[in-house]
PDB file of C-alpha atoms in Angstrom:
ATOM      1  CA  MET A  52      -6.777  26.281 -11.685  1.00 96.00           C
ATOM      2  CA  ARG A  53     -10.967  25.194 -10.748  1.00 97.00           C
ATOM      3  CA  ALA A  54      -9.018  24.537  -7.456  1.00 98.00           C
ATOM      4  CA  SER A  55      -9.561  28.218  -6.424  1.00 98.00           C
ATOM      5  CA  GLN A  56     -13.352  27.168  -5.731  1.00 98.00           C
ATOM      6  CA  THR A  57     -12.477  23.901  -3.308  1.00 98.00           C
ATOM      7  CA  ALA A  58      -9.492  25.450  -2.019  1.00 98.00           C
ATOM      8  CA  ALA A  59     -12.641  27.276  -0.035  1.00 98.00           C
ATOM      9  CA  VAL A  60     -13.342  23.881   1.277  1.00 98.00           C
ATOM     10  CA  VAL A  61      -9.907  23.554   2.438  1.00 98.00           C
ATOM     11  CA  VAL A  62     -10.581  26.876   4.217  1.00 98.00           C
ATOM     12  CA  THR A  63     -13.527  26.733   5.560  1.00 98.00           C
ATOM     13  CA  LEU A  64     -12.269  23.627   6.931  1.00 98.00           C
ATOM     14  CA  LEU A  65      -9.161  24.859   8.656  1.00 98.00           C
ATOM     15  CA  ARG A  66     -11.631  27.692   9.833  1.00 97.00           C
ATOM     16  CA  ALA A  67     -13.698  25.181  11.738  1.00 97.00           C
ATOM     17  CA  GLY A  68     -11.481  23.334  13.135  1.00 96.00           C
ATOM     18  CA  LEU A  69     -12.355  20.328  11.170  1.00 97.00           C
ATOM     19  CA  PHE A  70      -8.880  18.144  11.032  1.00 96.00           C
ATOM     20  CA  LEU A  71      -8.668  14.900   9.570  1.00 97.00           C
ATOM     21  CA  ASP A  72      -6.643  11.958  10.704  1.00 96.00           C
ATOM     22  CA  TRP A  73      -5.993  11.156   6.739  1.00 98.00           C
ATOM     23  CA  VAL A  74      -5.906  12.882   3.885  1.00 98.00           C
ATOM     24  CA  ALA A  75      -5.510  11.982   0.170  1.00 98.00           C
ATOM     25  CA  GLY A  76      -4.671  14.685  -2.918  1.00 98.00           C
ATOM     26  CA  ILE A  77      -4.135  14.313  -6.972  1.00 98.00           C
ATOM     27  CA  SER A  78      -2.825  16.338  -8.971  1.00 97.00           C
ATOM     28  CA  ALA A  79      -4.107  20.122  -7.874  1.00 97.00           C
ATOM     29  CA  GLY A  80      -5.799  18.197  -4.684  1.00 98.00           C
ATOM     30  CA  ALA A  81      -1.996  17.430  -3.773  1.00 98.00           C
ATOM     31  CA  THR A  82      -1.911  21.364  -3.039  1.00 98.00           C
ATOM     32  CA  HIS A  83      -4.487  21.729  -1.155  1.00 98.00           C
ATOM     33  CA  LEU A  84      -2.716  18.651   0.618  1.00 98.00           C
ATOM     34  CA  VAL A  85      -0.057  20.492   2.137  1.00 98.00           C
ATOM     35  CA  ASN A  86      -1.786  23.580   2.572  1.00 98.00           C
ATOM     36  CA  TYR A  87      -4.493  22.049   4.875  1.00 98.00           C
ATOM     37  CA  LEU A  88      -2.098  19.743   6.553  1.00 98.00           C
ATOM     38  CA  SER A  89       0.481  23.260   7.252  1.00 98.00           C
ATOM     39  CA  ARG A  90      -3.011  24.489   8.692  1.00 98.00           C
ATOM     40  CA  ASP A  91      -2.300  27.820   6.158  1.00 98.00           C
ATOM     41  CA  ALA A  92      -5.528  29.006   4.687  1.00 98.00           C
ATOM     42  CA  THR A  93      -3.522  31.870   3.378  1.00 98.00           C
ATOM     43  CA  ARG A  94      -1.378  30.298   1.366  1.00 98.00           C
ATOM     44  CA  ALA A  95      -4.570  27.551   0.497  1.00 98.00           C
ATOM     45  CA  ARG A  96      -6.484  30.781  -1.141  1.00 98.00           C
ATOM     46  CA  ARG A  97      -3.361  32.430  -2.805  1.00 98.00           C
ATOM     47  CA  SER A  98      -2.023  29.590  -4.576  1.00 98.00           C
ATOM     48  CA  PHE A  99      -5.108  29.368  -6.288  1.00 98.00           C
ATOM     49  CA  VAL A 100      -6.185  32.910  -6.845  1.00 98.00           C
ATOM     50  CA  GLU A 101      -3.199  35.966  -6.351  1.00 97.00           C
ATOM     51  CA  PHE A 102      -0.587  33.702  -7.267  1.00 97.00           C
ATOM     52  CA  ALA A 103      -1.410  33.210 -10.678  1.00 96.00           C
ATOM     53  CA  GLY A 104      -0.951  37.000 -10.604  1.00 95.00           C
ATOM     54  CA  ASP A 105       2.692  35.947 -10.616  1.00 95.00           C
ATOM     55  CA  PRO A 106       4.988  37.144 -13.523  1.00 93.00           C
ATOM     56  CA  LYS A 107       6.807  34.131 -13.283  1.00 94.00           C
ATOM     57  CA  PHE A 108       3.589  31.518 -13.026  1.00 92.00           C
ATOM     58  CA  GLY A 109       4.055  30.212 -16.990  1.00 86.00           C
ATOM     59  CA  ASN A 110       2.493  31.308 -20.299  1.00 86.00           C
ATOM     60  CA  LEU A 111       3.086  29.798 -23.430  1.00 83.00           C
ATOM     61  CA  GLY A 112       6.582  31.486 -23.666  1.00 83.00           C
ATOM     62  CA  THR A 113       7.287  28.844 -20.523  1.00 83.00           C
ATOM     63  CA  PHE A 114       5.809  26.659 -22.610  1.00 79.00           C
ATOM     64  CA  LEU A 115       7.591  26.654 -26.090  1.00 80.00           C
ATOM     65  CA  THR A 116      11.352  26.235 -23.793  1.00 79.00           C
ATOM     66  CA  GLY A 117      10.191  23.048 -22.172  1.00 79.00           C
ATOM     67  CA  GLN A 118       9.260  24.431 -18.464  1.00 80.00           C
ATOM     68  CA  GLY A 119       5.824  24.547 -19.490  1.00 81.00           C
ATOM     69  CA  LEU A 120       2.413  26.429 -19.675  1.00 86.00           C
ATOM     70  CA  PHE A 121       2.617  26.894 -15.916  1.00 90.00           C
ATOM     71  CA  ASN A 122       5.821  26.705 -15.024  1.00 91.00           C
ATOM     72  CA  ALA A 123       6.042  23.930 -12.995  1.00 90.00           C
ATOM     73  CA  ARG A 124       9.907  24.183 -11.593  1.00 91.00           C
ATOM     74  CA  TYR A 125       8.865  27.406 -10.336  1.00 93.00           C
ATOM     75  CA  ILE A 126       5.724  26.790  -8.976  1.00 93.00           C
ATOM     76  CA  TYR A 127       6.561  23.602  -6.828  1.00 93.00           C
ATOM     77  CA  GLU A 128      10.443  23.901  -6.311  1.00 93.00           C
ATOM     78  CA  GLN A 129      11.052  27.912  -6.021  1.00 94.00           C
ATOM     79  CA  THR A 130       8.273  29.455  -4.020  1.00 95.00           C
ATOM     80  CA  ALA A 131       8.089  27.270  -0.679  1.00 94.00           C
ATOM     81  CA  GLY A 132      10.713  29.219   1.290  1.00 93.00           C
ATOM     82  CA  PRO A 133      10.675  31.443   3.651  1.00 93.00           C
ATOM     83  CA  ASP A 134      11.362  34.631   1.621  1.00 93.00           C
ATOM     84  CA  GLN A 135       9.713  33.497  -1.517  1.00 96.00           C
ATOM     85  CA  ALA A 136       6.357  33.948  -3.355  1.00 96.00           C
ATOM     86  CA  LEU A 137       4.258  31.025  -0.858  1.00 96.00           C
ATOM     87  CA  PRO A 138       5.482  30.274   1.781  1.00 96.00           C
ATOM     88  CA  PHE A 139       5.523  27.206   3.347  1.00 97.00           C
ATOM     89  CA  ASP A 140       5.201  25.747   6.754  1.00 97.00           C
ATOM     90  CA  PHE A 141       7.103  22.889   7.107  1.00 96.00           C
ATOM     91  CA  THR A 142       7.301  22.430  10.578  1.00 96.00           C
ATOM     92  CA  THR A 143       3.550  22.224  10.909  1.00 97.00           C
ATOM     93  CA  PHE A 144       3.039  20.309   8.094  1.00 97.00           C
ATOM     94  CA  TRP A 145       5.362  17.075  10.008  1.00 96.00           C
ATOM     95  CA  ALA A 146       4.223  18.199  13.207  1.00 96.00           C
ATOM     96  CA  ASN A 147       0.723  16.849  11.520  1.00 97.00           C
ATOM     97  CA  PRO A 148      -0.045  13.505  12.612  1.00 96.00           C
ATOM     98  CA  ALA A 149      -2.664  13.115   9.677  1.00 97.00           C
ATOM     99  CA  ARG A 150      -1.674  10.140   7.514  1.00 97.00           C
ATOM    100  CA  ARG A 151      -1.315  11.299   4.112  1.00 98.00           C
ATOM    101  CA  ARG A 152      -1.761  10.215   0.853  1.00 98.00           C
ATOM    102  CA  ILE A 153      -0.337  12.171  -2.757  1.00 98.00           C
ATOM    103  CA  GLY A 154      -0.558  10.494  -6.024  1.00 98.00           C
ATOM    104  CA  ALA A 155       0.817  10.734  -9.472  1.00 98.00           C
ATOM    105  CA  PHE A 156       1.112   8.027 -12.052  1.00 97.00           C
ATOM    106  CA  GLU A 157       4.135   6.659 -13.494  1.00 97.00           C
ATOM    107  CA  ALA A 158       4.387   7.758 -17.098  1.00 96.00           C
ATOM    108  CA  ASP A 159       7.240   4.575 -18.082  1.00 95.00           C
ATOM    109  CA  THR A 160       5.269   1.838 -16.114  1.00 96.00           C
ATOM    110  CA  GLY A 161       1.465   2.677 -16.096  1.00 96.00           C
ATOM    111  CA  ARG A 162       1.509   2.247 -11.907  1.00 97.00           C
ATOM    112  CA  MET A 163      -0.061   4.529 -10.300  1.00 97.00           C
ATOM    113  CA  VAL A 164       2.062   5.536  -7.076  1.00 97.00           C
ATOM    114  CA  TYR A 165       0.721   7.214  -3.840  1.00 98.00           C
ATOM    115  CA  TRP A 166       3.064   8.325  -1.650  1.00 98.00           C
ATOM    116  CA  GLY A 167       3.010   8.094   2.354  1.00 96.00           C
ATOM    117  CA  GLU A 168       4.366   9.625   5.368  1.00 94.00           C
ATOM    118  CA  ARG A 169       8.068   8.344   4.701  1.00 92.00           C
ATOM    119  CA  ASP A 170       7.968   9.740   1.158  1.00 94.00           C
ATOM    120  CA  LEU A 171       7.264  13.140   2.340  1.00 93.00           C
ATOM    121  CA  ALA A 172       9.450  13.543   5.387  1.00 90.00           C
ATOM    122  CA  HIS A 173      12.099  15.702   3.035  1.00 88.00           C
ATOM    123  CA  THR A 174      11.114  19.591   2.028  1.00 88.00           C
ATOM    124  CA  ARG A 175      12.952  18.860  -1.960  1.00 87.00           C
ATOM    125  CA  GLY A 176      11.343  15.696  -1.852  1.00 92.00           C
ATOM    126  CA  LEU A 177       7.952  16.627  -0.513  1.00 96.00           C
ATOM    127  CA  MET A 178       7.491  19.823  -2.869  1.00 95.00           C
ATOM    128  CA  LEU A 179       8.944  17.145  -5.810  1.00 96.00           C
ATOM    129  CA  ARG A 180       5.913  14.836  -5.331  1.00 97.00           C
ATOM    130  CA  VAL A 181       3.249  17.246  -5.100  1.00 97.00           C
ATOM    131  CA  GLU A 182       4.501  18.610  -8.563  1.00 96.00           C
ATOM    132  CA  ALA A 183       4.411  15.236  -9.801  1.00 97.00           C
ATOM    133  CA  SER A 184       0.697  14.697  -8.936  1.00 97.00           C
ATOM    134  CA  SER A 185       0.249  17.964 -10.881  1.00 96.00           C
ATOM    135  CA  THR A 186       1.904  17.611 -14.123  1.00 93.00           C
ATOM    136  CA  MET A 187      -0.816  18.146 -16.501  1.00 92.00           C
ATOM    137  CA  PRO A 188       0.463  15.475 -18.833  1.00 90.00           C
ATOM    138  CA  MET A 189       1.162  17.867 -22.760  1.00 88.00           C
ATOM    139  CA  ILE A 190       0.783  20.683 -20.437  1.00 88.00           C
ATOM    140  CA  MET A 191       3.269  20.565 -18.389  1.00 90.00           C
ATOM    141  CA  PRO A 192       6.828  18.180 -18.858  1.00 91.00           C
ATOM    142  CA  PRO A 193       6.789  14.930 -16.755  1.00 93.00           C
ATOM    143  CA  VAL A 194       8.598  14.702 -13.036  1.00 95.00           C
ATOM    144  CA  ASP A 195      12.238  12.582 -13.224  1.00 95.00           C
ATOM    145  CA  LEU A 196      11.592  11.164  -9.689  1.00 94.00           C
ATOM    146  CA  ASP A 197      12.982   8.172  -8.155  1.00 90.00           C
ATOM    147  CA  GLY A 198      14.444   6.429 -11.911  1.00 95.00           C
ATOM    148  CA  HIS A 199      10.952   6.825 -13.076  1.00 97.00           C
ATOM    149  CA  ALA A 200       8.764   9.840 -14.753  1.00 96.00           C
ATOM    150  CA  TYR A 201       6.029  10.835 -13.575  1.00 96.00           C
ATOM    151  CA  VAL A 202       2.921  12.630 -15.002  1.00 96.00           C
ATOM    152  CA  ASP A 203      -0.211  13.768 -13.469  1.00 95.00           C
ATOM    153  CA  GLY A 204      -2.011  11.699 -11.138  1.00 95.00           C
ATOM    154  CA  ALA A 205      -5.730  12.212 -12.835  1.00 95.00           C
ATOM    155  CA  LEU A 206      -4.344   9.109 -15.318  1.00 96.00           C
ATOM    156  CA  GLY A 207      -4.419   6.778 -12.613  1.00 96.00           C
ATOM    157  CA  PRO A 208      -7.207   3.886 -12.378  1.00 96.00           C
ATOM    158  CA  ALA A 209      -9.090   6.279 -10.340  1.00 96.00           C
ATOM    159  CA  GLY A 210      -9.432   8.684 -12.423  1.00 96.00           C
ATOM    160  CA  GLY A 211      -7.813  11.103 -10.681  1.00 96.00           C
ATOM    161  CA  ILE A 212      -9.975  10.745  -6.983  1.00 97.00           C
ATOM    162  CA  ALA A 213      -8.320   8.714  -4.204  1.00 98.00           C
ATOM    163  CA  LEU A 214     -10.980   6.535  -3.209  1.00 98.00           C
ATOM    164  CA  ASP A 215      -8.925   3.888  -3.913  1.00 97.00           C
ATOM    165  CA  ALA A 216      -6.186   4.575  -1.603  1.00 98.00           C
ATOM    166  CA  ALA A 217      -9.140   5.155   0.711  1.00 98.00           C
ATOM    167  CA  ARG A 218     -10.384   1.429   0.559  1.00 98.00           C
ATOM    168  CA  HIS A 219      -6.545   0.288   0.511  1.00 97.00           C
ATOM    169  CA  ASP A 220      -6.150   1.951   3.991  1.00 97.00           C
ATOM    170  CA  GLY A 221      -9.553   0.536   5.188  1.00 97.00           C
ATOM    171  CA  PHE A 222     -11.868   2.987   5.049  1.00 97.00           C
ATOM    172  CA  ASP A 223     -15.532   2.338   4.080  1.00 97.00           C
ATOM    173  CA  ARG A 224     -16.816   6.423   4.444  1.00 97.00           C
ATOM    174  CA  PHE A 225     -15.479   9.091   2.542  1.00 98.00           C
ATOM    175  CA  PHE A 226     -15.062  13.166   2.883  1.00 98.00           C
ATOM    176  CA  VAL A 227     -14.281  13.748  -0.847  1.00 98.00           C
ATOM    177  CA  VAL A 228     -14.344  17.119  -2.833  1.00 98.00           C
ATOM    178  CA  LEU A 229     -14.986  17.799  -6.344  1.00 98.00           C
ATOM    179  CA  SER A 230     -14.293  19.679  -9.345  1.00 97.00           C
ATOM    180  CA  GLN A 231     -16.905  19.652 -11.564  1.00 98.00           C
ATOM    181  CA  GLU A 232     -20.667  19.969 -11.510  1.00 98.00           C
ATOM    182  CA  ARG A 233     -22.685  17.248 -10.885  1.00 97.00           C
ATOM    183  CA  SER A 234     -23.865  17.684 -14.008  1.00 97.00           C
ATOM    184  CA  TYR A 235     -20.491  16.790 -15.676  1.00 97.00           C
ATOM    185  CA  VAL A 236     -20.137  13.871 -17.616  1.00 97.00           C
ATOM    186  CA  LYS A 237     -16.211  13.592 -18.992  1.00 96.00           C
ATOM    187  CA  ARG A 238     -16.148  12.597 -22.723  1.00 95.00           C
ATOM    188  CA  PRO A 239     -13.830  10.727 -24.462  1.00 93.00           C
ATOM    189  CA  SER A 240     -10.378  12.406 -26.407  1.00 84.00           C
ATOM    190  CA  ARG A 241     -11.093  13.044 -29.789  1.00 82.00           C
ATOM    191  CA  TRP A 242      -6.837  12.836 -30.407  1.00 81.00           C
ATOM    192  CA  PRO A 243      -5.873   9.393 -29.262  1.00 80.00           C
ATOM    193  CA  GLY A 244      -3.613  10.018 -31.628  1.00 86.00           C
ATOM    194  CA  LEU A 245      -2.099  12.941 -30.594  1.00 87.00           C
ATOM    195  CA  TYR A 246      -1.085  11.170 -26.917  1.00 85.00           C
ATOM    196  CA  ARG A 247       0.479   8.390 -28.943  1.00 88.00           C
ATOM    197  CA  ALA A 248       2.320  10.731 -30.680  1.00 91.00           C
ATOM    198  CA  TRP A 249       3.554  13.033 -27.699  1.00 88.00           C
ATOM    199  CA  PHE A 250       3.941  10.337 -25.202  1.00 91.00           C
ATOM    200  CA  ARG A 251       5.585   7.758 -27.767  1.00 92.00           C
ATOM    201  CA  ARG A 252       8.374   7.272 -25.159  1.00 93.00           C
ATOM    202  CA  TYR A 253       5.462   6.536 -22.674  1.00 94.00           C
ATOM    203  CA  PRO A 254       2.444   4.241 -24.309  1.00 94.00           C
ATOM    204  CA  ALA A 255       1.169   3.655 -20.765  1.00 94.00           C
ATOM    205  CA  ALA A 256       0.923   7.086 -20.051  1.00 93.00           C
ATOM    206  CA  ALA A 257      -1.390   7.846 -23.970  1.00 94.00           C
ATOM    207  CA  ALA A 258      -4.054   4.605 -23.461  1.00 94.00           C
ATOM    208  CA  ALA A 259      -3.783   6.555 -19.555  1.00 94.00           C
ATOM    209  CA  LEU A 260      -4.863   9.504 -21.218  1.00 93.00           C
ATOM    210  CA  ALA A 261      -7.240   7.974 -23.413  1.00 93.00           C
ATOM    211  CA  ASP A 262      -8.858   5.926 -20.982  1.00 94.00           C
ATOM    212  CA  ARG A 263      -9.178   8.368 -18.409  1.00 95.00           C
ATOM    213  CA  TRP A 264     -13.012   9.682 -18.734  1.00 96.00           C
ATOM    214  CA  ARG A 265     -13.993   6.037 -18.361  1.00 97.00           C
ATOM    215  CA  ASN A 266     -12.588   6.353 -15.184  1.00 97.00           C
ATOM    216  CA  TYR A 267     -12.931   9.524 -13.915  1.00 97.00           C
ATOM    217  CA  ASN A 268     -17.157   9.146 -15.128  1.00 98.00           C
ATOM    218  CA  ARG A 269     -16.782   5.553 -13.358  1.00 98.00           C
ATOM    219  CA  THR A 270     -15.900   6.835  -9.905  1.00 98.00           C
ATOM    220  CA  ARG A 271     -18.159   9.656  -9.631  1.00 98.00           C
ATOM    221  CA  GLU A 272     -20.815   7.292 -10.328  1.00 98.00           C
ATOM    222  CA  GLU A 273     -19.385   5.138  -7.457  1.00 98.00           C
ATOM    223  CA  LEU A 274     -19.168   7.984  -5.147  1.00 98.00           C
ATOM    224  CA  PHE A 275     -23.019   9.770  -6.055  1.00 98.00           C
ATOM    225  CA  ASP A 276     -23.964   5.643  -5.208  1.00 98.00           C
ATOM    226  CA  LEU A 277     -21.852   6.029  -1.604  1.00 98.00           C
ATOM    227  CA  GLU A 278     -23.532   9.044  -1.547  1.00 98.00           C
ATOM    228  CA  SER A 279     -26.816   7.795  -1.377  1.00 98.00           C
ATOM    229  CA  ALA A 280     -26.382   4.852   0.623  1.00 98.00           C
ATOM    230  CA  GLY A 281     -24.673   7.545   2.786  1.00 97.00           C
ATOM    231  CA  GLN A 282     -21.198   6.083   3.157  1.00 98.00           C
ATOM    232  CA  ALA A 283     -19.898   9.242   1.775  1.00 98.00           C
ATOM    233  CA  CYS A 284     -20.038  12.983   1.832  1.00 98.00           C
ATOM    234  CA  LEU A 285     -19.267  15.522  -0.907  1.00 98.00           C
ATOM    235  CA  PHE A 286     -18.407  18.756  -2.157  1.00 98.00           C
ATOM    236  CA  VAL A 287     -20.019  19.069  -5.675  1.00 98.00           C
ATOM    237  CA  PRO A 288     -19.849  22.715  -6.885  1.00 98.00           C
ATOM    238  CA  GLU A 289     -22.928  24.350  -8.044  1.00 98.00           C
ATOM    239  CA  ARG A 290     -21.108  26.263 -11.118  1.00 97.00           C
ATOM    240  CA  MET A 291     -18.268  26.485 -12.357  1.00 97.00           C
ATOM    241  CA  THR A 292     -16.889  29.907 -13.526  1.00 97.00           C
ATOM    242  CA  VAL A 293     -13.218  28.541 -14.865  1.00 97.00           C
ATOM    243  CA  ALA A 294     -11.402  26.314 -16.899  1.00 94.00           C
ATOM    244  CA  ASN A 295      -8.165  24.470 -15.243  1.00 91.00           C
ATOM    245  CA  ARG A 296      -6.247  27.122 -17.194  1.00 90.00           C
ATOM    246  CA  THR A 297      -8.035  30.231 -16.181  1.00 94.00           C
ATOM    247  CA  ARG A 298      -5.652  32.961 -15.485  1.00 93.00           C
ATOM    248  CA  SER A 299      -7.313  36.057 -14.546  1.00 96.00           C
ATOM    249  CA  VAL A 300      -7.403  36.907 -10.703  1.00 97.00           C
ATOM    250  CA  PRO A 301     -10.347  38.192 -10.481  1.00 98.00           C
ATOM    251  CA  ALA A 302     -12.164  35.663 -12.359  1.00 98.00           C
ATOM    252  CA  LEU A 303      -9.996  33.268  -9.433  1.00 98.00           C
ATOM    253  CA  ARG A 304     -10.847  35.630  -7.019  1.00 98.00           C
ATOM    254  CA  ALA A 305     -14.559  35.219  -7.745  1.00 98.00           C
ATOM    255  CA  SER A 306     -14.843  31.746  -8.299  1.00 98.00           C
ATOM    256  CA  PHE A 307     -13.448  31.416  -4.685  1.00 98.00           C
ATOM    257  CA  GLU A 308     -15.876  33.610  -3.232  1.00 98.00           C
ATOM    258  CA  LEU A 309     -18.719  30.986  -5.262  1.00 98.00           C
ATOM    259  CA  GLY A 310     -16.442  28.463  -2.788  1.00 98.00           C
ATOM    260  CA  MET A 311     -16.676  29.815  -0.108  1.00 98.00           C
ATOM    261  CA  ALA A 312     -20.287  30.955   0.034  1.00 98.00           C
ATOM    262  CA  GLN A 313     -21.520  27.293  -0.769  1.00 98.00           C
ATOM    263  CA  ALA A 314     -18.643  26.052   2.083  1.00 98.00           C
ATOM    264  CA  ARG A 315     -20.305  28.141   4.815  1.00 98.00           C
ATOM    265  CA  ARG A 316     -23.849  26.970   3.179  1.00 98.00           C
ATOM    266  CA  GLU A 317     -22.687  23.420   3.331  1.00 98.00           C
ATOM    267  CA  LEU A 318     -20.326  23.106   6.515  1.00 97.00           C
ATOM    268  CA  PRO A 319     -23.751  22.243   9.342  1.00 97.00           C
ATOM    269  CA  ARG A 320     -23.910  19.028   7.010  1.00 97.00           C
ATOM    270  CA  TRP A 321     -20.301  18.082   6.850  1.00 97.00           C
ATOM    271  CA  ARG A 322     -19.669  18.305  10.878  1.00 96.00           C
ATOM    272  CA  GLU A 323     -22.243  15.999  11.280  1.00 96.00           C
ATOM    273  CA  PHE A 324     -20.930  13.562   8.627  1.00 97.00           C
ATOM    274  CA  LEU A 325     -18.173  13.966  10.098  1.00 95.00           C
ATOM    275  CA  GLY A 326     -18.523  13.813  13.638  1.00 89.00           C
ATOM    276  CA  ALA A 327     -16.090  11.967  15.532  1.00 55.00           C
ATOM    277  CA  ASP A 328     -13.743  11.638  13.222  1.00 53.00           C
ATOM    278  CA  ALA A 329     -12.883  15.021  12.591  1.00 54.00           C
ATOM    279  CA  LEU A 330     -10.542  16.409  15.142  1.00 52.00           C
ATOM    280  CA  GLY A 331      -9.812  19.526  16.271  1.00 49.00           C
TER     281      GLY A 331
END
C-alpha cells in the first residue's frame, strides 16, 4: 500500500503526456505498469486508495480461509471487467506499443521470471501474472501458473527493482520509482526459521526471503550511484507515511496527495532527464 504514494508518479506521467516505450513492474509496480500502459490515471489512484475500502479487499477472515490477508483472487481476477470494481481498458493496454516486463519469483525453482508482450496478450493471463508478481509471501497464497508456483517478484536477485531486466534489454539510463525514503535500509529478518517452516515445499523461496534485505539494499545503492553519475532519475519518497498493509482510506488518500505534491515539484527534472526518450 506504499504504492498509494507512488501511484502519483503514474498519474503525473500520464497527465504530462510522458509515455515511455519500455516499462517494467514488480509487485505493486506491476499494477502501476498495467494502469500506466492503459493510460488510466483514475484507475492508478483508485487501485491503491479508494479500493482499500472495498469490503471484499481482504481481512483476517480471508487470510484464515487461505485467500490471503489481501484477497488476491478477488483483487486481480474479479475486478477488471466493465461492470466490476476496477474496470480495466484491455484494448488500450494491448494497443500501447511500449515493451513491457512483469517480474515474479518461481518459488519451486528459485528462478526470477520476467514476462513480456506475448505472455501478457490475454485477459486472464495478464491479470494472473500481475497477481503472481504481487503475491506477498506468507500474506497471500502462491499463484499456480504454467506448472510453477509464483510469489512476489521482490524475492528476485535485484530485490524487487527491475534494474536487471532493463539492463538485459540493453538500457544504460533509468527512470526508477522507489517506495521507501532515501535513508531507508532494509534489515535482516529475525525469523529465518519461520520462512523455512512456512515454505517447506519451496526452500528456494525461504532462502530468497532470507537474502532479500541484502539484494534490495545493494540495488538501491547501485541506483544512487547511477543517479550521481547522471544515468538514473529516481523518484524517492521524501516522507513515507503508510506501511505495506495500511488499509485506512483517509491515510492512503493523504499518502497519494503527498506523492502528487512531490511529483509536481519533480516533473521538470523528469522532463529534462527523459528528453526524447519520452513519447507523446
